[in-house]
mmCIF file of C-alpha atoms and ligand atoms in Angstrom:
data_model
loop_
_atom_site.group_PDB
_atom_site.id
_atom_site.type_symbol
_atom_site.label_atom_id
_atom_site.label_comp_id
_atom_site.label_asym_id
_atom_site.label_seq_id
_atom_site.Cartn_x
_atom_site.Cartn_y
_atom_site.Cartn_z
ATOM 1 C CA UNK A 1 4.159 -24.162 24.811
ATOM 2 C CA UNK A 2 2.220 -22.613 27.708
ATOM 3 C CA UNK A 3 -0.990 -21.652 25.946
ATOM 4 C CA UNK A 4 -0.641 -23.717 22.838
ATOM 5 C CA UNK A 5 -4.380 -23.777 22.193
ATOM 6 C CA UNK A 6 -4.818 -19.991 21.929
ATOM 7 C CA UNK A 7 -4.476 -18.075 18.659
ATOM 8 C CA UNK A 8 -1.214 -16.129 18.406
ATOM 9 C CA UNK A 9 -3.241 -12.901 18.287
ATOM 10 C CA UNK A 10 -4.951 -13.458 21.642
ATOM 11 C CA UNK A 11 -3.671 -10.880 24.148
ATOM 12 C CA UNK A 12 -2.676 -13.665 26.550
ATOM 13 C CA UNK A 13 -0.634 -15.640 24.019
ATOM 14 C CA UNK A 14 0.934 -12.491 22.531
ATOM 15 C CA UNK A 15 2.138 -11.397 25.979
ATOM 16 C CA UNK A 16 3.414 -14.877 26.730
ATOM 17 C CA UNK A 17 5.413 -15.058 23.458
ATOM 18 C CA UNK A 18 6.862 -11.579 23.912
ATOM 19 C CA UNK A 19 7.863 -12.194 27.526
ATOM 20 C CA UNK A 20 9.325 -15.629 26.984
ATOM 21 C CA UNK A 21 11.526 -14.357 24.122
ATOM 22 C CA UNK A 22 12.419 -11.117 25.935
ATOM 23 C CA UNK A 23 11.201 -9.186 22.881
ATOM 24 C CA UNK A 24 11.140 -5.375 23.045
ATOM 25 C CA UNK A 25 9.200 -3.313 20.476
ATOM 26 C CA UNK A 26 11.137 -1.079 18.081
ATOM 27 C CA UNK A 27 9.187 2.070 17.328
ATOM 28 C CA UNK A 28 11.550 2.870 14.436
ATOM 29 C CA UNK A 29 10.324 -0.286 12.639
ATOM 30 C CA UNK A 30 6.638 0.593 13.098
ATOM 31 C CA UNK A 31 6.041 -2.360 15.404
ATOM 32 C CA UNK A 32 2.402 -2.278 16.572
ATOM 33 C CA UNK A 33 1.092 -5.820 16.834
ATOM 34 C CA UNK A 34 -2.549 -6.799 16.424
ATOM 35 C CA UNK A 35 -4.319 -8.486 19.332
ATOM 36 C CA UNK A 36 -7.928 -8.524 18.083
ATOM 37 C CA UNK A 37 -9.467 -11.562 16.377
ATOM 38 C CA UNK A 38 -12.340 -9.595 14.794
ATOM 39 C CA UNK A 39 -10.057 -7.169 13.003
ATOM 40 C CA UNK A 40 -7.783 -9.966 11.834
ATOM 41 C CA UNK A 41 -10.764 -11.903 10.509
ATOM 42 C CA UNK A 42 -12.039 -8.809 8.684
ATOM 43 C CA UNK A 43 -8.648 -8.242 7.050
ATOM 44 C CA UNK A 44 -8.375 -11.839 5.897
ATOM 45 C CA UNK A 45 -12.003 -11.939 4.668
ATOM 46 C CA UNK A 46 -11.429 -8.810 2.563
ATOM 47 C CA UNK A 47 -8.618 -10.579 0.673
ATOM 48 C CA UNK A 48 -11.013 -13.321 -0.486
ATOM 49 C CA UNK A 49 -8.453 -16.130 -0.124
ATOM 50 C CA UNK A 50 -9.090 -19.824 -0.631
ATOM 51 C CA UNK A 51 -7.114 -23.049 -0.724
ATOM 52 C CA UNK A 52 -5.869 -22.375 -4.279
ATOM 53 C CA UNK A 53 -4.473 -18.883 -3.575
ATOM 54 C CA UNK A 54 -1.254 -17.414 -2.170
ATOM 55 C CA UNK A 55 -0.693 -14.594 0.316
ATOM 56 C CA UNK A 56 2.329 -12.342 0.716
ATOM 57 C CA UNK A 57 2.575 -10.722 4.130
ATOM 58 C CA UNK A 58 4.884 -7.797 4.744
ATOM 59 C CA UNK A 59 6.032 -7.510 8.362
ATOM 60 C CA UNK A 60 4.573 -10.565 10.123
ATOM 61 C CA UNK A 61 5.705 -9.468 13.606
ATOM 62 C CA UNK A 62 5.065 -12.482 15.838
ATOM 63 C CA UNK A 63 2.693 -14.077 13.335
ATOM 64 C CA UNK A 64 -0.807 -12.978 14.447
ATOM 65 C CA UNK A 65 -2.031 -12.328 10.904
ATOM 66 C CA UNK A 66 0.260 -14.957 9.356
ATOM 67 C CA UNK A 67 -1.530 -17.675 11.296
ATOM 68 C CA UNK A 68 -4.953 -16.572 9.976
ATOM 69 C CA UNK A 69 -3.575 -16.430 6.419
ATOM 70 C CA UNK A 70 -2.127 -19.915 6.830
ATOM 71 C CA UNK A 71 -5.592 -21.198 7.763
ATOM 72 C CA UNK A 72 -7.053 -19.884 4.475
ATOM 73 C CA UNK A 73 -4.390 -19.888 1.754
ATOM 74 C CA UNK A 74 -2.423 -22.543 -0.078
ATOM 75 C CA UNK A 75 0.939 -20.787 0.360
ATOM 76 C CA UNK A 76 1.967 -17.921 2.630
ATOM 77 C CA UNK A 77 5.213 -15.989 2.302
ATOM 78 C CA UNK A 78 6.136 -13.468 4.971
ATOM 79 C CA UNK A 79 8.957 -10.921 4.695
ATOM 80 C CA UNK A 80 10.209 -9.551 8.030
ATOM 81 C CA UNK A 81 13.041 -7.036 8.443
ATOM 82 C CA UNK A 82 13.682 -7.644 12.164
ATOM 83 C CA UNK A 83 16.043 -10.599 12.656
ATOM 84 C CA UNK A 84 14.920 -10.958 16.301
ATOM 85 C CA UNK A 85 11.455 -12.017 15.114
ATOM 86 C CA UNK A 86 12.657 -14.801 12.830
ATOM 87 C CA UNK A 87 13.198 -17.507 15.505
ATOM 88 C CA UNK A 88 9.883 -16.526 17.134
ATOM 89 C CA UNK A 89 8.052 -16.879 13.823
ATOM 90 C CA UNK A 90 9.737 -20.208 13.136
ATOM 91 C CA UNK A 91 8.571 -21.468 16.510
ATOM 92 C CA UNK A 92 4.973 -20.201 16.540
ATOM 93 C CA UNK A 93 4.271 -21.038 12.897
ATOM 94 C CA UNK A 94 5.756 -24.504 13.070
ATOM 95 C CA UNK A 95 2.297 -26.134 12.721
ATOM 96 C CA UNK A 96 1.939 -24.506 9.268
ATOM 97 C CA UNK A 97 4.503 -25.999 6.857
ATOM 98 C CA UNK A 98 3.137 -24.000 3.899
ATOM 99 C CA UNK A 99 4.351 -20.732 5.495
ATOM 100 C CA UNK A 100 7.748 -19.415 4.421
ATOM 101 C CA UNK A 101 9.554 -16.744 6.415
ATOM 102 C CA UNK A 102 12.126 -14.517 4.704
ATOM 103 C CA UNK A 103 14.377 -12.211 6.699
ATOM 104 C CA UNK A 104 14.593 -9.136 4.445
ATOM 105 C CA UNK A 105 13.684 -5.507 3.914
ATOM 106 C CA UNK A 106 10.724 -5.683 1.532
ATOM 107 C CA UNK A 107 11.854 -2.477 -0.185
ATOM 108 C CA UNK A 108 15.131 -4.179 -1.169
ATOM 109 C CA UNK A 109 13.538 -7.480 -2.168
ATOM 110 C CA UNK A 110 13.296 -8.725 -5.741
ATOM 111 C CA UNK A 111 9.581 -9.488 -5.541
ATOM 112 C CA UNK A 112 9.306 -10.897 -9.031
ATOM 113 C CA UNK A 113 11.895 -13.551 -8.185
ATOM 114 C CA UNK A 114 10.208 -14.189 -4.829
ATOM 115 C CA UNK A 115 6.864 -14.709 -6.574
ATOM 116 C CA UNK A 116 8.386 -17.157 -9.045
ATOM 117 C CA UNK A 117 9.986 -19.082 -6.220
ATOM 118 C CA UNK A 118 7.131 -19.162 -3.686
ATOM 119 C CA UNK A 119 3.937 -18.791 -5.709
ATOM 120 C CA UNK A 120 4.613 -21.031 -8.717
ATOM 121 C CA UNK A 121 1.619 -23.269 -8.001
ATOM 122 C CA UNK A 122 -1.064 -20.907 -6.735
ATOM 123 C CA UNK A 123 -3.899 -19.479 -8.846
ATOM 124 C CA UNK A 124 -3.782 -15.886 -7.554
ATOM 125 C CA UNK A 125 -1.838 -13.867 -4.993
ATOM 126 C CA UNK A 126 -2.951 -11.262 -2.456
ATOM 127 C CA UNK A 127 -0.779 -8.995 -0.352
ATOM 128 C CA UNK A 128 -2.180 -8.908 3.162
ATOM 129 C CA UNK A 129 -0.458 -6.875 5.866
ATOM 130 C CA UNK A 130 -0.585 -4.639 8.873
ATOM 131 C CA UNK A 131 2.008 -2.332 7.383
ATOM 132 C CA UNK A 132 4.752 -0.449 9.207
ATOM 133 C CA UNK A 133 3.410 3.115 8.905
ATOM 134 C CA UNK A 134 6.786 4.801 8.337
ATOM 135 C CA UNK A 135 7.094 3.115 4.912
ATOM 136 C CA UNK A 136 3.458 2.581 3.828
ATOM 137 C CA UNK A 137 3.579 4.632 0.640
ATOM 138 C CA UNK A 138 6.937 3.340 -0.690
ATOM 139 C CA UNK A 139 5.829 -0.256 -0.061
ATOM 140 C CA UNK A 140 2.452 0.160 -1.791
ATOM 141 C CA UNK A 141 3.946 2.056 -4.722
ATOM 142 C CA UNK A 142 6.600 -0.645 -5.161
ATOM 143 C CA UNK A 143 3.897 -3.352 -5.209
ATOM 144 C CA UNK A 144 1.785 -1.444 -7.746
ATOM 145 C CA UNK A 145 4.532 -0.093 -10.008
ATOM 146 C CA UNK A 146 6.278 -3.448 -10.373
ATOM 147 C CA UNK A 147 3.051 -4.761 -11.902
ATOM 148 C CA UNK A 148 3.225 -8.004 -9.960
ATOM 149 C CA UNK A 149 0.527 -10.554 -10.749
ATOM 150 C CA UNK A 150 -1.661 -9.552 -7.792
ATOM 151 C CA UNK A 151 -5.388 -9.938 -7.300
ATOM 152 C CA UNK A 152 -5.655 -7.494 -4.440
ATOM 153 C CA UNK A 153 -3.794 -5.771 -1.614
ATOM 154 C CA UNK A 154 -5.485 -5.600 1.785
ATOM 155 C CA UNK A 155 -3.574 -3.509 4.274
ATOM 156 C CA UNK A 156 -3.877 -1.784 7.603
ATOM 157 C CA UNK A 157 -2.481 1.711 7.221
ATOM 158 C CA UNK A 158 -2.771 5.154 8.775
ATOM 159 C CA UNK A 159 -6.386 6.347 8.391
ATOM 160 C CA UNK A 160 -5.401 9.629 6.707
ATOM 161 C CA UNK A 161 -3.313 7.824 4.110
ATOM 162 C CA UNK A 162 -6.220 5.438 3.386
ATOM 163 C CA UNK A 163 -8.527 8.435 2.903
ATOM 164 C CA UNK A 164 -6.063 10.072 0.510
ATOM 165 C CA UNK A 165 -5.746 6.869 -1.531
ATOM 166 C CA UNK A 166 -9.518 6.496 -1.918
ATOM 167 C CA UNK A 167 -10.318 10.226 -2.414
ATOM 168 C CA UNK A 168 -12.361 11.548 -5.362
ATOM 169 C CA UNK A 169 -11.509 14.647 -7.438
ATOM 170 C CA UNK A 170 -12.597 17.916 -5.862
ATOM 171 C CA UNK A 171 -12.125 16.783 -2.257
ATOM 172 C CA UNK A 172 -9.415 17.993 0.110
ATOM 173 C CA UNK A 173 -7.812 14.546 0.339
ATOM 174 C CA UNK A 174 -7.426 14.116 -3.442
ATOM 175 C CA UNK A 175 -3.841 14.419 -4.659
ATOM 176 C CA UNK A 176 -1.004 12.710 -6.505
ATOM 177 C CA UNK A 177 -1.235 9.670 -4.176
ATOM 178 C CA UNK A 178 -4.952 9.185 -5.023
ATOM 179 C CA UNK A 179 -4.155 9.353 -8.721
ATOM 180 C CA UNK A 180 -1.201 6.954 -8.536
ATOM 181 C CA UNK A 181 -3.156 4.392 -6.497
ATOM 182 C CA UNK A 182 -6.310 4.698 -8.639
ATOM 183 C CA UNK A 183 -4.305 4.349 -11.855
ATOM 184 C CA UNK A 184 -3.193 0.872 -10.773
ATOM 185 C CA UNK A 185 -6.106 -0.242 -8.590
ATOM 186 C CA UNK A 186 -9.629 0.317 -7.294
ATOM 187 C CA UNK A 187 -9.382 1.341 -3.618
ATOM 188 C CA UNK A 188 -12.110 0.686 -1.037
ATOM 189 C CA UNK A 189 -12.073 1.507 2.647
ATOM 190 C CA UNK A 190 -12.862 -1.727 4.521
ATOM 191 C CA UNK A 191 -13.051 -0.374 8.068
ATOM 192 C CA UNK A 192 -11.725 2.194 10.523
ATOM 193 C CA UNK A 193 -9.802 0.604 13.359
ATOM 194 C CA UNK A 194 -9.505 1.807 16.965
ATOM 195 C CA UNK A 195 -6.056 2.107 18.561
ATOM 196 C CA UNK A 196 -6.983 -0.412 21.256
ATOM 197 C CA UNK A 197 -6.527 -3.386 18.920
ATOM 198 C CA UNK A 198 -2.729 -2.954 18.913
ATOM 199 C CA UNK A 199 0.097 -3.349 21.369
ATOM 200 C CA UNK A 200 1.687 -0.915 21.779
ATOM 201 C CA UNK A 201 -1.043 1.498 20.638
ATOM 202 C CA UNK A 202 0.006 3.721 17.696
ATOM 203 C CA UNK A 203 -0.185 7.525 17.897
ATOM 204 C CA UNK A 204 -2.362 7.748 14.794
ATOM 205 C CA UNK A 205 -5.730 6.364 13.718
ATOM 206 C CA UNK A 206 -5.782 3.340 11.442
ATOM 207 C CA UNK A 207 -7.907 1.904 8.656
ATOM 208 C CA UNK A 208 -8.008 -1.204 6.512
ATOM 209 C CA UNK A 209 -8.057 -0.562 2.777
ATOM 210 C CA UNK A 210 -8.468 -2.981 -0.113
ATOM 211 C CA UNK A 211 -6.851 -2.207 -3.456
ATOM 212 C CA UNK A 212 -8.256 -4.413 -6.209
ATOM 213 C CA UNK A 213 -5.451 -4.467 -8.740
ATOM 214 C CA UNK A 214 -6.493 -3.505 -12.280
ATOM 215 C CA UNK A 215 -5.501 -5.671 -15.212
ATOM 216 C CA UNK A 216 -5.325 -2.564 -17.403
ATOM 217 C CA UNK A 217 -5.098 1.107 -16.410
ATOM 218 C CA UNK A 218 -8.515 2.811 -16.668
ATOM 219 C CA UNK A 219 -7.178 5.512 -19.028
ATOM 220 C CA UNK A 220 -4.887 5.546 -22.051
ATOM 221 C CA UNK A 221 -1.535 7.095 -21.253
ATOM 222 C CA UNK A 222 1.190 7.365 -23.921
ATOM 223 C CA UNK A 223 4.081 7.698 -21.456
ATOM 224 C CA UNK A 224 3.492 6.695 -17.831
ATOM 225 C CA UNK A 225 6.561 8.434 -16.419
ATOM 226 C CA UNK A 226 5.538 11.708 -18.072
ATOM 227 C CA UNK A 227 1.911 11.302 -16.938
ATOM 228 C CA UNK A 228 3.059 11.045 -13.307
ATOM 229 C CA UNK A 229 5.393 14.013 -13.811
ATOM 230 C CA UNK A 230 2.442 16.136 -15.004
ATOM 231 C CA UNK A 231 0.407 15.005 -11.987
ATOM 232 C CA UNK A 232 3.251 15.858 -9.579
ATOM 233 C CA UNK A 233 3.739 19.258 -11.208
ATOM 234 C CA UNK A 234 0.021 20.037 -11.025
ATOM 235 C CA UNK A 235 0.041 19.555 -7.238
ATOM 236 C CA UNK A 236 3.420 21.261 -6.660
ATOM 237 C CA UNK A 237 1.603 24.124 -4.924
ATOM 238 C CA UNK A 238 -1.936 23.123 -4.058
ATOM 239 C CA UNK A 239 -3.290 26.640 -3.880
ATOM 240 C CA UNK A 240 -2.011 27.602 -7.320
ATOM 241 C CA UNK A 241 -4.029 27.062 -10.507
ATOM 242 C CA UNK A 242 -3.178 24.229 -12.877
ATOM 243 C CA UNK A 243 -1.860 26.809 -15.378
ATOM 244 C CA UNK A 244 0.513 28.388 -12.851
ATOM 245 C CA UNK A 245 1.840 25.046 -11.633
ATOM 246 C CA UNK A 246 2.379 23.744 -15.175
ATOM 247 C CA UNK A 247 3.976 27.011 -16.263
ATOM 248 C CA UNK A 248 6.618 26.900 -13.507
ATOM 249 C CA UNK A 249 7.458 23.287 -14.296
ATOM 250 C CA UNK A 250 7.254 23.003 -18.090
ATOM 251 C CA UNK A 251 7.116 26.520 -19.589
ATOM 252 C CA UNK A 252 9.504 28.668 -17.549
ATOM 253 C CA UNK A 253 10.431 32.005 -19.129
ATOM 254 C CA UNK A 254 7.686 31.655 -21.757
ATOM 255 C CA UNK A 255 4.413 33.546 -22.278
ATOM 256 C CA UNK A 256 1.140 31.799 -21.353
ATOM 257 C CA UNK A 257 -0.274 31.490 -24.903
ATOM 258 C CA UNK A 258 1.101 28.069 -25.829
ATOM 259 C CA UNK A 259 0.225 26.547 -22.431
ATOM 260 C CA UNK A 260 -3.307 27.987 -22.526
ATOM 261 C CA UNK A 261 -3.845 26.664 -26.056
ATOM 262 C CA UNK A 262 -2.759 23.177 -24.967
ATOM 263 C CA UNK A 263 -4.998 23.299 -21.877
ATOM 264 C CA UNK A 264 -7.891 24.373 -24.062
ATOM 265 C CA UNK A 265 -7.181 21.484 -26.449
ATOM 266 C CA UNK A 266 -7.468 19.194 -23.393
ATOM 267 C CA UNK A 267 -10.745 20.904 -22.423
ATOM 268 C CA UNK A 268 -9.321 22.222 -19.144
ATOM 269 C CA UNK A 269 -9.905 25.764 -17.860
ATOM 270 C CA UNK A 270 -6.539 27.334 -16.889
ATOM 271 C CA UNK A 271 -8.064 28.659 -13.658
ATOM 272 C CA UNK A 272 -8.856 25.198 -12.290
ATOM 273 C CA UNK A 273 -6.803 23.659 -9.500
ATOM 274 C CA UNK A 274 -4.966 20.336 -9.810
ATOM 275 C CA UNK A 275 -7.246 18.756 -7.215
ATOM 276 C CA UNK A 276 -10.295 19.095 -9.499
ATOM 277 C CA UNK A 277 -8.909 17.115 -12.450
ATOM 278 C CA UNK A 278 -9.993 13.504 -12.981
ATOM 279 C CA UNK A 279 -7.656 10.682 -13.967
ATOM 280 C CA UNK A 280 -9.050 10.944 -17.511
ATOM 281 C CA UNK A 281 -8.282 14.670 -17.677
ATOM 282 C CA UNK A 282 -4.700 14.083 -16.492
ATOM 283 C CA UNK A 283 -4.302 11.359 -19.119
ATOM 284 C CA UNK A 284 -5.616 13.610 -21.918
ATOM 285 C CA UNK A 285 -3.502 16.540 -20.730
ATOM 286 C CA UNK A 286 -0.257 14.575 -20.476
ATOM 287 C CA UNK A 287 -0.801 12.988 -23.903
ATOM 288 C CA UNK A 288 -1.369 16.447 -25.449
ATOM 289 C CA UNK A 289 1.682 17.976 -23.743
ATOM 290 C CA UNK A 290 3.808 15.029 -24.877
ATOM 291 C CA UNK A 291 2.637 15.364 -28.495
ATOM 292 C CA UNK A 292 3.471 19.071 -28.369
ATOM 293 C CA UNK A 293 7.062 18.113 -27.568
ATOM 294 C CA UNK A 294 6.974 19.081 -23.872
ATOM 295 C CA UNK A 295 9.369 16.930 -21.852
ATOM 296 C CA UNK A 296 10.295 16.598 -18.191
HETATM 297 N N1 SAM B 301 1.774 -8.358 11.212
HETATM 298 C C1 SAM B 301 2.060 -8.112 12.626
HETATM 299 C C2 SAM B 301 0.757 -7.832 13.332
HETATM 300 O O1 SAM B 301 -0.189 -7.414 12.661
HETATM 301 O O2 SAM B 301 0.689 -8.002 14.538
HETATM 302 C C3 SAM B 301 3.049 -6.947 12.816
HETATM 303 C C4 SAM B 301 2.688 -5.640 12.139
HETATM 304 S S1 SAM B 301 3.734 -4.299 12.574
HETATM 305 C C5 SAM B 301 2.640 -2.923 12.301
HETATM 306 C C6 SAM B 301 4.837 -4.075 11.190
HETATM 307 C C7 SAM B 301 5.908 -5.158 10.994
HETATM 308 O O3 SAM B 301 6.693 -4.820 9.835
HETATM 309 C C8 SAM B 301 6.927 -5.299 12.130
HETATM 310 O O4 SAM B 301 7.077 -6.658 12.447
HETATM 311 C C9 SAM B 301 8.247 -4.732 11.545
HETATM 312 O O5 SAM B 301 9.398 -5.295 12.098
HETATM 313 C C10 SAM B 301 8.081 -5.057 10.066
HETATM 314 N N2 SAM B 301 8.818 -4.189 9.130
HETATM 315 C C11 SAM B 301 9.123 -2.872 9.273
HETATM 316 N N3 SAM B 301 9.763 -2.417 8.189
HETATM 317 C C12 SAM B 301 9.851 -3.449 7.315
HETATM 318 C C13 SAM B 301 10.430 -3.610 6.021
HETATM 319 N N4 SAM B 301 11.020 -2.569 5.385
HETATM 320 N N5 SAM B 301 10.392 -4.827 5.420
HETATM 321 C C14 SAM B 301 9.776 -5.879 6.043
HETATM 322 N N6 SAM B 301 9.222 -5.789 7.276
HETATM 323 C C15 SAM B 301 9.252 -4.600 7.905
#
């Protein structure tokens, strides 16, 4: 190998690997590779790995982040959708026998089975990734909803999406994504990342976010599916009040009396907007609606 001593992520080695394999980037797969050691080190540090832990990487590309994970964790599993990258990964990660590469679409992968197979003898597992931006939300929701035994998820994503995930009630970024993410985890913005750390450079700004996965949800919800339905309905039209949004979804063709009585029982003014309600208020509201026999 020409520059065998360099890290994969060094601009020189990245260019060499790409050229030698005749690799061309596919925009449709969100391929923006990292070429900055500092950012990679920050991402890996935020996951708090050690030699007893496992790391799942989604979209390893040519292995820039995978290599750093391999230097910290006991076992690393990487799932890559692009078949062309598999032989490259096998070559560049050859010095790390505890790295497993799977050629698959992560959205179609049985992660529970993968965990049982690859992480049987690690103490805890983190997901660490520079995610493909076109599927960020479906990937994160799959990881959270499947209730995998995860310690944390540290990911590079589009800055705006990171801000929405971490937003507090009453701010313009707060919405159903904030509530879903905060129900399952505690989000923290790790850092904002300039476009210059990628090749090719993405069209959007990026950020690293850490989601510390909760062992228990922070609120008591009687029916999770219904809770999320109430949240969705409350944000159906952002400029409408909570009462108007709920009326269109759950009380069509009815007067407002029953809805207003239920809102009052939940301690929520009908004139408020969905973006002002806390997770606790959504939990109380959905439990009260459910008990009153309201269904999706
Ligand atoms: N980890 C590398 C890095 O940081 O340099 C590459 C990150 S790049 C932003 C995203 C990677 O995800 C690409 O390698 C792409 O092929 C892969 N990818 C895209 N969609 C995927 C999917 N559904 N399942 C698994 N990998 C996917």
